[in-house]
Amino acid sequence: MGSLANVDPEIAALVEAEERRQAGTVKLIASENYVSRAVLEATGTVLTNKYSEGYAGKRYYEGQQVIDQVETLAVERAKALFGVAHANVQPYSGSPANLAIYLAFLQPGDTVMGMGLPFGGHLTHGWSVSATGKWFTPVRYGVRRDTGRVDLDEVRALALEHRPKLIFCGGTAIPRTIDFEGFAAIAREVDAVLAADIAHIAGLIAGGAHPSPVGHADVISTTTHKTLRGPRGAMLMASSDEHATALNKAVFPGLQGGPHNHTTAAIAVALKEASTEEFKAYAHQVVANAKALAEELLARGFDLVSGGTDNHLLLIDLTSKGVGGKPAAQLLDRAGLETNYNSVPYDTRKPFDPSGIRIGTPSVTSRGMGEAEMRQIGAWMDEIVTALAKGDEVETVVDRVRSEVTELTSRFPAPGLS
Ligand SMILES: Cc1ncc(COP(=O)(O)O)c(C=O)c1O
């Protein structure tokens, strides 16, 4: 048996093309990152060959002498890094991790309260098209129209009215710090379980650049592939052991079969990397870069939801620029600036053609870029959006920015890429 290039040249060529695309693009997608060579290596190992239903020391298959050690290392590193009593590293990704929370604490039809999708919440927090919105009774909070921020008085009033059994805080397009303590007080008042979904900000929390939900939330859910810079995967954690059995049972056998051991190994590697001083500096630089980019965009007349950012992401409402989010994202991509179009709070346009774009700094910071590069990126974004709005010299501007982006990316090699 040969290498990938010999066995399947078509796929090998596509992987290579994607690697080249990633190398030459300024990735501003807030939920993405580059993993290290070490994380990539762990992901592509023979651990993928092994079935390990169950947990370390209590498996349904023999031959777990090595896998038990891998999973135990991942669990212990998660516990140490986040300061939690319990960690489960088996969820296949963020969505099944969140579904496991429902299975652990709710019965079908029970009420769940989460941030509405158009306000920055995630599908799995009870949105209508998700199983979580179909099989449970969702109640949604949003952000205030005038501030673009969560209003805990509104959250509390809704909680008192609907008495949810489960409350989610956190989300996918929230540019501001999450008040875990405030959410916990509301959850306690209505006797609800508080789940903090830290998928986007796990790396910032690990690096001390965002407050931690530990000691406030009953359960913490996170993906491992965003700011945490690990492989695609997820973890469920809890400050105490109180819910450990319920959470473990919900993941396996409740929702999943065998864990993806190669992913578990890569999560362990990422957690080791995230416990270094270098990673702390990275997390703080992610935030400093987001603030610099926000300043540049504000100075150029962009409208940022909530007026700025406290974390790694910015939500831009392009209404005042006279362009939609989708055509802007498409043109930016042609210029080598990769973003995603996104609804903004109180959006009057449809989700597939919304008013905003979402951008973030985790990936560019992983490449070693700093505030000066953020200002340059802000200037390019302005040029592209202005050209789009005017419909003037669009091709010329795109071509020039594209070549300047290529020059910038060549000076800041991305981790993990050869
Ligand atoms: C806050 C939040 N929770 C959960 C998820 C789901 O993760 P996955 O895409 O791995 O299922 C995401 C993904 O974007 C997210 O942003």
Tab-separated table of C-alpha atoms and ligand atoms in Angstrom:
chain	number	residue	atom	x	y	z
A	1	MET	CA	0.000	0.000	0.000
A	2	GLY	CA	1.410	3.366	-0.999
A	3	SER	CA	1.031	6.895	0.146
A	4	LEU	CA	-2.067	8.999	-0.465
A	5	ALA	CA	-0.558	10.432	-3.650
A	6	ASN	CA	-0.079	6.910	-5.071
A	7	VAL	CA	-3.357	5.396	-3.908
A	8	ASP	CA	-5.642	8.317	-4.677
A	9	PRO	CA	-3.983	11.078	-6.662
A	10	GLU	CA	-7.302	12.896	-7.087
A	11	ILE	CA	-7.821	13.338	-3.345
A	12	ALA	CA	-4.103	14.021	-2.812
A	13	ALA	CA	-4.261	16.815	-5.379
A	14	LEU	CA	-7.350	18.290	-3.728
A	15	VAL	CA	-5.733	18.221	-0.291
A	16	GLU	CA	-2.710	19.952	-1.753
A	17	ALA	CA	-4.915	22.538	-3.463
A	18	GLU	CA	-6.716	23.232	-0.187
A	19	GLU	CA	-3.398	23.586	1.613
A	20	ARG	CA	-2.268	26.116	-1.005
A	21	ARG	CA	-5.593	27.965	-0.697
A	22	GLN	CA	-5.266	28.116	3.092
A	23	ALA	CA	-1.648	29.306	2.844
A	24	GLY	CA	-2.473	32.177	0.504
A	25	THR	CA	-5.672	33.416	2.139
A	26	VAL	CA	-6.258	35.739	5.065
A	27	LYS	CA	-8.660	33.616	7.044
A	28	LEU	CA	-11.046	35.817	9.004
A	29	ILE	CA	-13.648	33.159	9.764
A	30	ALA	CA	-14.162	33.507	13.508
A	31	SER	CA	-14.805	29.801	14.141
A	32	GLU	CA	-11.721	28.494	12.334
A	33	ASN	CA	-8.030	28.188	13.084
A	34	TYR	CA	-4.858	26.357	12.056
A	35	VAL	CA	-3.774	23.366	14.119
A	36	SER	CA	-0.107	22.659	14.754
A	37	ARG	CA	1.882	19.966	12.978
A	38	ALA	CA	1.752	17.950	16.217
A	39	VAL	CA	-2.071	18.084	16.317
A	40	LEU	CA	-2.266	17.161	12.620
A	41	GLU	CA	0.104	14.253	13.166
A	42	ALA	CA	-1.916	12.892	16.074
A	43	THR	CA	-5.085	13.135	13.960
A	44	GLY	CA	-3.574	10.993	11.219
A	45	THR	CA	-2.495	8.045	13.365
A	46	VAL	CA	-3.390	4.357	13.685
A	47	LEU	CA	-5.520	5.219	16.717
A	48	THR	CA	-8.288	5.566	14.135
A	49	ASN	CA	-8.242	1.742	13.829
A	50	LYS	CA	-9.467	1.064	17.353
A	51	TYR	CA	-12.971	0.685	18.799
A	52	SER	CA	-13.261	1.757	22.454
A	53	GLU	CA	-16.916	2.014	23.476
A	54	GLY	CA	-17.065	2.943	27.145
A	55	TYR	CA	-14.629	4.890	29.264
A	56	ALA	CA	-11.062	4.242	30.486
A	57	GLY	CA	-11.028	1.113	32.662
A	58	LYS	CA	-14.575	0.167	31.628
A	59	ARG	CA	-14.718	-0.676	27.932
A	60	TYR	CA	-16.787	-3.043	25.832
A	61	TYR	CA	-13.840	-4.087	23.630
A	62	GLU	CA	-10.494	-5.614	24.547
A	63	GLY	CA	-7.122	-4.178	23.560
A	64	GLN	CA	-7.475	-0.846	25.376
A	65	GLN	CA	-4.034	-0.892	27.018
A	66	VAL	CA	-2.923	2.148	25.024
A	67	ILE	CA	-6.206	3.910	24.265
A	68	ASP	CA	-7.108	4.119	27.968
A	69	GLN	CA	-3.865	6.003	28.550
A	70	VAL	CA	-4.533	8.370	25.637
A	71	GLU	CA	-8.039	9.222	26.818
A	72	THR	CA	-6.955	9.571	30.445
A	73	LEU	CA	-4.237	12.019	29.408
A	74	ALA	CA	-6.757	14.083	27.422
A	75	VAL	CA	-9.229	14.109	30.332
A	76	GLU	CA	-6.599	15.022	32.931
A	77	ARG	CA	-5.206	17.802	30.752
A	78	ALA	CA	-8.694	19.244	30.192
A	79	LYS	CA	-9.357	19.164	33.933
A	80	ALA	CA	-6.065	20.890	34.734
A	81	LEU	CA	-6.304	23.519	31.986
A	82	PHE	CA	-9.877	24.601	32.704
A	83	GLY	CA	-9.833	23.873	36.458
A	84	VAL	CA	-12.814	21.519	36.336
A	85	ALA	CA	-13.587	18.357	38.283
A	86	HIS	CA	-15.028	16.471	35.326
A	87	ALA	CA	-14.257	16.292	31.616
A	88	ASN	CA	-15.569	14.085	28.834
A	89	VAL	CA	-13.528	14.284	25.628
A	90	GLN	CA	-15.600	11.897	23.524
A	91	PRO	CA	-18.304	14.054	21.846
A	92	TYR	CA	-17.795	13.887	18.090
A	93	SER	CA	-18.349	17.616	17.708
A	94	GLY	CA	-20.046	20.613	19.299
A	95	SER	CA	-23.582	19.769	18.193
A	96	PRO	CA	-23.640	16.228	19.628
A	97	ALA	CA	-21.991	17.574	22.785
A	98	ASN	CA	-24.881	19.992	23.217
A	99	LEU	CA	-27.431	17.290	22.434
A	100	ALA	CA	-25.893	15.206	25.222
A	101	ILE	CA	-26.717	18.016	27.656
A	102	TYR	CA	-30.407	17.759	26.718
A	103	LEU	CA	-30.292	13.986	27.131
A	104	ALA	CA	-28.619	14.303	30.525
A	105	PHE	CA	-31.065	16.806	32.013
A	106	LEU	CA	-34.324	17.086	30.021
A	107	GLN	CA	-37.289	15.038	28.908
A	108	PRO	CA	-38.750	15.596	25.413
A	109	GLY	CA	-40.986	18.657	25.450
A	110	ASP	CA	-39.202	20.332	28.357
A	111	THR	CA	-38.387	24.009	28.034
A	112	VAL	CA	-34.929	25.198	27.005
A	113	MET	CA	-33.892	28.821	26.918
A	114	GLY	CA	-31.114	29.982	24.616
A	115	MET	CA	-30.051	32.952	22.568
A	116	GLY	CA	-31.942	33.121	19.267
A	117	LEU	CA	-29.891	32.239	16.205
A	118	PRO	CA	-30.217	35.691	14.567
A	119	PHE	CA	-28.876	37.263	17.760
A	120	GLY	CA	-25.775	35.081	17.895
A	121	GLY	CA	-26.988	31.856	19.498
A	122	HIS	CA	-26.270	28.406	18.048
A	123	LEU	CA	-28.719	26.117	16.261
A	124	THR	CA	-28.423	23.606	19.110
A	125	HIS	CA	-29.620	26.127	21.692
A	126	GLY	CA	-33.230	25.445	20.670
A	127	TRP	CA	-33.476	26.961	17.196
A	128	SER	CA	-36.545	25.829	15.239
A	129	VAL	CA	-34.833	23.849	12.448
A	130	SER	CA	-32.674	21.936	14.938
A	131	ALA	CA	-33.819	18.773	16.720
A	132	THR	CA	-33.365	20.799	19.904
A	133	GLY	CA	-36.088	23.217	18.769
A	134	LYS	CA	-38.364	20.450	17.470
A	135	TRP	CA	-38.159	18.007	20.376
A	136	PHE	CA	-38.010	20.572	23.182
A	137	THR	CA	-39.900	23.786	23.866
A	138	PRO	CA	-37.629	26.712	23.066
A	139	VAL	CA	-37.678	30.162	24.602
A	140	ARG	CA	-35.302	32.707	23.113
A	141	TYR	CA	-33.552	35.750	24.385
A	142	GLY	CA	-31.745	38.251	22.203
A	143	VAL	CA	-29.783	41.458	22.496
A	144	ARG	CA	-31.081	44.954	23.045
A	145	ARG	CA	-31.715	46.931	19.882
A	146	ASP	CA	-29.944	50.021	21.266
A	147	THR	CA	-26.826	48.346	22.701
A	148	GLY	CA	-26.479	45.107	20.715
A	149	ARG	CA	-25.811	43.404	24.066
A	150	VAL	CA	-27.594	40.780	26.135
A	151	ASP	CA	-29.883	42.319	28.705
A	152	LEU	CA	-29.880	40.092	31.781
A	153	ASP	CA	-33.055	41.746	33.078
A	154	GLU	CA	-34.822	40.521	29.934
A	155	VAL	CA	-33.273	37.049	30.342
A	156	ARG	CA	-34.431	36.938	33.955
A	157	ALA	CA	-37.965	38.082	33.093
A	158	LEU	CA	-38.228	35.392	30.388
A	159	ALA	CA	-36.846	32.757	32.737
A	160	LEU	CA	-39.335	33.668	35.465
A	161	GLU	CA	-42.191	33.561	32.938
A	162	HIS	CA	-41.272	30.277	31.206
A	163	ARG	CA	-39.352	28.406	33.948
A	164	PRO	CA	-36.926	26.625	31.579
A	165	LYS	CA	-35.246	23.452	32.806
A	166	LEU	CA	-32.101	24.295	30.864
A	167	ILE	CA	-30.540	27.659	30.024
A	168	PHE	CA	-27.759	28.069	27.467
A	169	CYS	CA	-25.401	30.996	27.538
A	170	GLY	CA	-22.759	31.587	24.919
A	171	GLY	CA	-23.083	31.408	21.176
A	172	THR	CA	-21.631	31.736	17.769
A	173	ALA	CA	-21.680	35.445	16.943
A	174	ILE	CA	-21.346	37.227	20.278
A	175	PRO	CA	-18.668	39.936	20.249
A	176	ARG	CA	-18.928	40.709	23.970
A	177	THR	CA	-17.918	39.086	27.253
A	178	ILE	CA	-20.441	36.612	28.624
A	179	ASP	CA	-21.581	37.276	32.181
A	180	PHE	CA	-21.536	33.677	33.444
A	181	GLU	CA	-22.143	34.767	37.025
A	182	GLY	CA	-25.213	36.751	36.018
A	183	PHE	CA	-26.642	33.815	34.048
A	184	ALA	CA	-25.924	31.484	36.981
A	185	ALA	CA	-27.928	33.666	39.375
A	186	ILE	CA	-30.916	33.535	37.004
A	187	ALA	CA	-30.603	29.765	36.529
A	188	ARG	CA	-30.490	29.269	40.302
A	189	GLU	CA	-33.568	31.435	40.793
A	190	VAL	CA	-35.665	29.293	38.430
A	191	ASP	CA	-33.978	25.999	39.336
A	192	ALA	CA	-32.624	25.486	35.807
A	193	VAL	CA	-29.424	23.798	34.705
A	194	LEU	CA	-27.009	26.376	33.284
A	195	ALA	CA	-24.992	25.251	30.266
A	196	ALA	CA	-22.163	27.517	29.137
A	197	ASP	CA	-21.341	26.873	25.490
A	198	ILE	CA	-17.810	28.215	25.210
A	199	ALA	CA	-17.102	26.755	21.747
A	200	HIS	CA	-15.939	30.088	20.368
A	201	ILE	CA	-14.015	31.354	23.366
A	202	ALA	CA	-12.512	28.182	24.898
A	203	GLY	CA	-8.998	29.197	23.848
A	204	LEU	CA	-9.480	32.696	25.260
A	205	ILE	CA	-10.668	31.226	28.569
A	206	ALA	CA	-7.778	28.736	28.654
A	207	GLY	CA	-5.368	31.584	27.989
A	208	GLY	CA	-6.914	33.900	30.590
A	209	ALA	CA	-8.270	36.386	28.026
A	210	HIS	CA	-11.956	35.854	28.913
A	211	PRO	CA	-13.617	35.085	32.298
A	212	SER	CA	-14.243	31.408	32.972
A	213	PRO	CA	-17.657	29.801	33.530
A	214	VAL	CA	-16.126	27.362	36.033
A	215	GLY	CA	-17.895	27.676	39.375
A	216	HIS	CA	-20.909	29.299	37.694
A	217	ALA	CA	-22.230	26.940	35.006
A	218	ASP	CA	-23.468	23.435	35.822
A	219	VAL	CA	-22.060	22.121	32.583
A	220	ILE	CA	-19.630	23.542	30.058
A	221	SER	CA	-19.661	22.548	26.434
A	222	THR	CA	-16.987	23.358	23.909
A	223	THR	CA	-15.711	22.466	20.512
A	224	THR	CA	-11.968	21.920	20.372
A	225	HIS	CA	-11.270	23.350	16.913
A	226	LYS	CA	-11.833	27.079	17.232
A	227	THR	CA	-9.784	29.373	19.489
A	228	LEU	CA	-8.533	26.275	21.342
A	229	ARG	CA	-6.613	25.288	18.177
A	230	GLY	CA	-7.290	21.555	18.391
A	231	PRO	CA	-8.781	18.994	16.004
A	232	ARG	CA	-12.478	18.954	15.104
A	233	GLY	CA	-14.054	17.569	18.258
A	234	ALA	CA	-15.708	18.618	21.494
A	235	MET	CA	-15.668	18.278	25.259
A	236	LEU	CA	-18.191	18.450	28.063
A	237	MET	CA	-16.918	19.669	31.409
A	238	ALA	CA	-18.339	20.362	34.860
A	239	SER	CA	-17.041	22.297	37.843
A	240	SER	CA	-18.078	19.481	40.186
A	241	ASP	CA	-18.605	15.716	39.909
A	242	GLU	CA	-22.314	16.059	40.646
A	243	HIS	CA	-23.412	15.567	37.021
A	244	ALA	CA	-20.450	13.473	35.825
A	245	THR	CA	-22.356	10.197	35.524
A	246	ALA	CA	-25.355	11.764	33.800
A	247	LEU	CA	-23.119	13.529	31.266
A	248	ASN	CA	-21.000	10.462	30.581
A	249	LYS	CA	-24.059	8.277	30.110
A	250	ALA	CA	-25.614	10.817	27.767
A	251	VAL	CA	-22.537	10.817	25.513
A	252	PHE	CA	-22.110	7.027	25.623
A	253	PRO	CA	-24.293	5.013	25.312
A	254	GLY	CA	-26.937	7.759	25.038
A	255	LEU	CA	-25.868	9.314	21.761
A	256	GLN	CA	-22.654	7.824	20.507
A	257	GLY	CA	-20.830	4.553	19.989
A	258	GLY	CA	-17.053	4.368	19.850
A	259	PRO	CA	-15.028	7.498	20.489
A	260	HIS	CA	-12.712	8.764	17.740
A	261	ASN	CA	-9.433	7.879	19.408
A	262	HIS	CA	-7.213	9.661	16.883
A	263	THR	CA	-9.182	12.826	17.645
A	264	THR	CA	-8.880	12.202	21.387
A	265	ALA	CA	-5.096	12.021	20.994
A	266	ALA	CA	-5.071	15.256	19.007
A	267	ILE	CA	-7.258	16.949	21.651
A	268	ALA	CA	-4.713	15.864	24.282
A	269	VAL	CA	-1.919	17.447	22.230
A	270	ALA	CA	-3.880	20.670	21.749
A	271	LEU	CA	-4.599	20.852	25.492
A	272	LYS	CA	-0.891	20.457	26.211
A	273	GLU	CA	-0.111	23.263	23.773
A	274	ALA	CA	-2.856	25.440	25.295
A	275	SER	CA	-1.334	25.122	28.765
A	276	THR	CA	1.852	26.964	27.774
A	277	GLU	CA	2.828	30.581	28.387
A	278	GLU	CA	3.066	30.981	24.611
A	279	PHE	CA	-0.614	30.083	24.271
A	280	LYS	CA	-1.567	32.638	26.958
A	281	ALA	CA	0.201	35.303	24.911
A	282	TYR	CA	-1.608	34.016	21.809
A	283	ALA	CA	-5.035	34.306	23.482
A	284	HIS	CA	-4.371	37.892	24.574
A	285	GLN	CA	-3.049	38.801	21.130
A	286	VAL	CA	-6.233	37.399	19.522
A	287	VAL	CA	-8.230	39.934	21.554
A	288	ALA	CA	-5.764	42.791	20.966
A	289	ASN	CA	-5.924	42.090	17.235
A	290	ALA	CA	-9.733	42.024	17.228
A	291	LYS	CA	-9.790	45.381	19.016
A	292	ALA	CA	-7.302	46.869	16.533
A	293	LEU	CA	-9.351	45.602	13.599
A	294	ALA	CA	-12.517	46.990	15.210
A	295	GLU	CA	-10.882	50.404	15.661
A	296	GLU	CA	-9.771	50.490	12.038
A	297	LEU	CA	-13.204	49.509	10.740
A	298	LEU	CA	-14.992	51.993	13.008
A	299	ALA	CA	-12.669	54.756	11.809
A	300	ARG	CA	-13.666	53.828	8.260
A	301	GLY	CA	-17.363	54.161	9.035
A	302	PHE	CA	-18.293	50.509	9.494
A	303	ASP	CA	-21.178	49.717	11.806
A	304	LEU	CA	-20.166	47.049	14.359
A	305	VAL	CA	-22.876	45.259	16.326
A	306	SER	CA	-22.520	46.361	19.970
A	307	GLY	CA	-20.038	49.013	18.825
A	308	GLY	CA	-16.924	46.847	19.033
A	309	THR	CA	-15.569	43.681	20.569
A	310	ASP	CA	-14.266	42.209	23.824
A	311	ASN	CA	-13.144	38.931	22.311
A	312	HIS	CA	-12.009	37.400	19.030
A	313	LEU	CA	-14.928	38.328	16.780
A	314	LEU	CA	-16.649	41.248	15.141
A	315	LEU	CA	-20.114	41.316	13.637
A	316	ILE	CA	-20.374	43.958	10.916
A	317	ASP	CA	-23.741	45.356	9.844
A	318	LEU	CA	-23.207	46.457	6.236
A	319	THR	CA	-26.590	48.170	5.878
A	320	SER	CA	-25.036	51.631	6.209
A	321	LYS	CA	-22.532	50.731	3.476
A	322	GLY	CA	-25.362	49.904	1.079
A	323	VAL	CA	-24.298	46.315	0.376
A	324	GLY	CA	-25.527	42.906	1.542
A	325	GLY	CA	-23.423	40.507	3.577
A	326	LYS	CA	-23.390	37.770	0.949
A	327	PRO	CA	-22.078	39.751	-2.035
A	328	ALA	CA	-19.556	41.417	0.284
A	329	ALA	CA	-18.304	38.063	1.610
A	330	GLN	CA	-18.083	36.704	-1.933
A	331	LEU	CA	-16.075	39.653	-3.217
A	332	LEU	CA	-13.815	39.668	-0.154
A	333	ASP	CA	-13.134	35.974	-0.772
A	334	ARG	CA	-12.095	36.719	-4.347
A	335	ALA	CA	-9.626	39.223	-2.918
A	336	GLY	CA	-8.227	36.559	-0.557
A	337	LEU	CA	-10.080	37.734	2.572
A	338	GLU	CA	-12.160	34.822	3.811
A	339	THR	CA	-15.235	35.697	5.917
A	340	ASN	CA	-18.789	34.431	6.324
A	341	TYR	CA	-22.002	36.327	5.769
A	342	ASN	CA	-24.143	36.467	8.874
A	343	SER	CA	-27.459	37.758	10.135
A	344	VAL	CA	-27.266	40.744	12.447
A	345	PRO	CA	-29.695	41.371	15.336
A	346	TYR	CA	-33.098	42.536	14.068
A	347	ASP	CA	-32.006	41.781	10.499
A	348	THR	CA	-34.690	42.599	7.957
A	349	ARG	CA	-33.028	40.421	5.305
A	350	LYS	CA	-33.203	36.627	4.987
A	351	PRO	CA	-30.573	34.357	6.648
A	352	PHE	CA	-29.256	33.242	3.230
A	353	ASP	CA	-28.873	36.859	2.134
A	354	PRO	CA	-28.342	38.757	5.387
A	355	SER	CA	-27.054	42.224	6.223
A	356	GLY	CA	-23.826	41.324	7.925
A	357	ILE	CA	-20.525	39.548	7.876
A	358	ARG	CA	-18.777	37.947	10.828
A	359	ILE	CA	-15.015	38.120	11.131
A	360	GLY	CA	-12.504	37.006	13.733
A	361	THR	CA	-8.817	37.049	14.525
A	362	PRO	CA	-7.919	33.533	15.805
A	363	SER	CA	-6.387	32.372	12.513
A	364	VAL	CA	-4.471	35.493	11.567
A	365	THR	CA	-3.075	35.606	15.106
A	366	SER	CA	-1.959	31.970	14.784
A	367	ARG	CA	0.076	33.135	11.786
A	368	GLY	CA	1.830	35.697	13.983
A	369	MET	CA	0.080	38.778	12.625
A	370	GLY	CA	-0.328	41.760	14.957
A	371	GLU	CA	-2.129	45.089	15.168
A	372	ALA	CA	-0.348	46.626	12.141
A	373	GLU	CA	-1.569	43.784	9.920
A	374	MET	CA	-5.083	44.157	11.357
A	375	ARG	CA	-5.127	47.797	10.276
A	376	GLN	CA	-4.050	46.743	6.793
A	377	ILE	CA	-6.795	44.102	6.661
A	378	GLY	CA	-9.352	46.708	7.763
A	379	ALA	CA	-8.190	49.015	4.975
A	380	TRP	CA	-8.516	46.224	2.379
A	381	MET	CA	-12.003	45.353	3.604
A	382	ASP	CA	-12.989	48.984	3.250
A	383	GLU	CA	-11.613	49.164	-0.288
A	384	ILE	CA	-13.481	46.028	-1.369
A	385	VAL	CA	-16.787	47.016	0.234
A	386	THR	CA	-16.542	50.547	-1.158
A	387	ALA	CA	-15.816	49.221	-4.664
A	388	LEU	CA	-18.789	46.852	-4.376
A	389	ALA	CA	-21.100	49.646	-3.222
A	390	LYS	CA	-20.010	51.976	-6.017
A	391	GLY	CA	-19.871	49.223	-8.649
A	392	ASP	CA	-16.794	50.991	-9.900
A	393	GLU	CA	-13.335	49.570	-10.711
A	394	VAL	CA	-14.323	46.413	-8.870
A	395	GLU	CA	-12.038	44.061	-10.818
A	396	THR	CA	-9.049	46.385	-10.525
A	397	VAL	CA	-9.446	46.743	-6.773
A	398	VAL	CA	-9.988	42.997	-6.239
A	399	ASP	CA	-6.903	42.109	-8.302
A	400	ARG	CA	-4.685	44.577	-6.482
A	401	VAL	CA	-5.873	43.564	-2.997
A	402	ARG	CA	-5.523	39.887	-3.978
A	403	SER	CA	-1.863	40.387	-4.877
A	404	GLU	CA	-1.194	42.382	-1.695
A	405	VAL	CA	-2.866	39.627	0.362
A	406	THR	CA	-0.628	37.045	-1.298
A	407	GLU	CA	2.414	39.092	-0.369
A	408	LEU	CA	1.246	39.410	3.259
A	409	THR	CA	0.460	35.711	3.652
A	410	SER	CA	3.870	34.771	2.280
A	411	ARG	CA	5.444	36.699	5.173
A	412	PHE	CA	3.306	34.949	7.829
A	413	PRO	CA	3.340	31.172	7.275
A	414	ALA	CA	0.409	29.358	8.856
A	415	PRO	CA	1.093	26.665	11.489
A	416	GLY	CA	0.702	23.110	10.259
A	417	LEU	CA	1.020	23.918	6.570
A	418	SER	CA	4.066	22.645	4.746
B	1	LIG	C1	-21.371	28.146	20.106
B	1	LIG	C2	-21.325	26.902	19.277
B	1	LIG	N1	-21.792	25.757	19.793
B	1	LIG	C3	-21.785	24.623	19.092
B	1	LIG	C4	-21.290	24.583	17.815
B	1	LIG	C5	-21.386	23.311	17.045
B	1	LIG	O1	-20.189	22.743	16.742
B	1	LIG	P1	-20.041	21.726	15.526
B	1	LIG	O2	-20.089	22.534	14.281
B	1	LIG	O3	-18.703	21.125	15.802
B	1	LIG	O4	-21.148	20.735	15.631
B	1	LIG	C6	-20.767	25.745	17.239
B	1	LIG	C7	-20.240	25.712	15.879
B	1	LIG	O5	-20.091	26.660	15.188
B	1	LIG	C8	-20.803	26.941	17.988
B	1	LIG	O6	-20.359	28.099	17.479
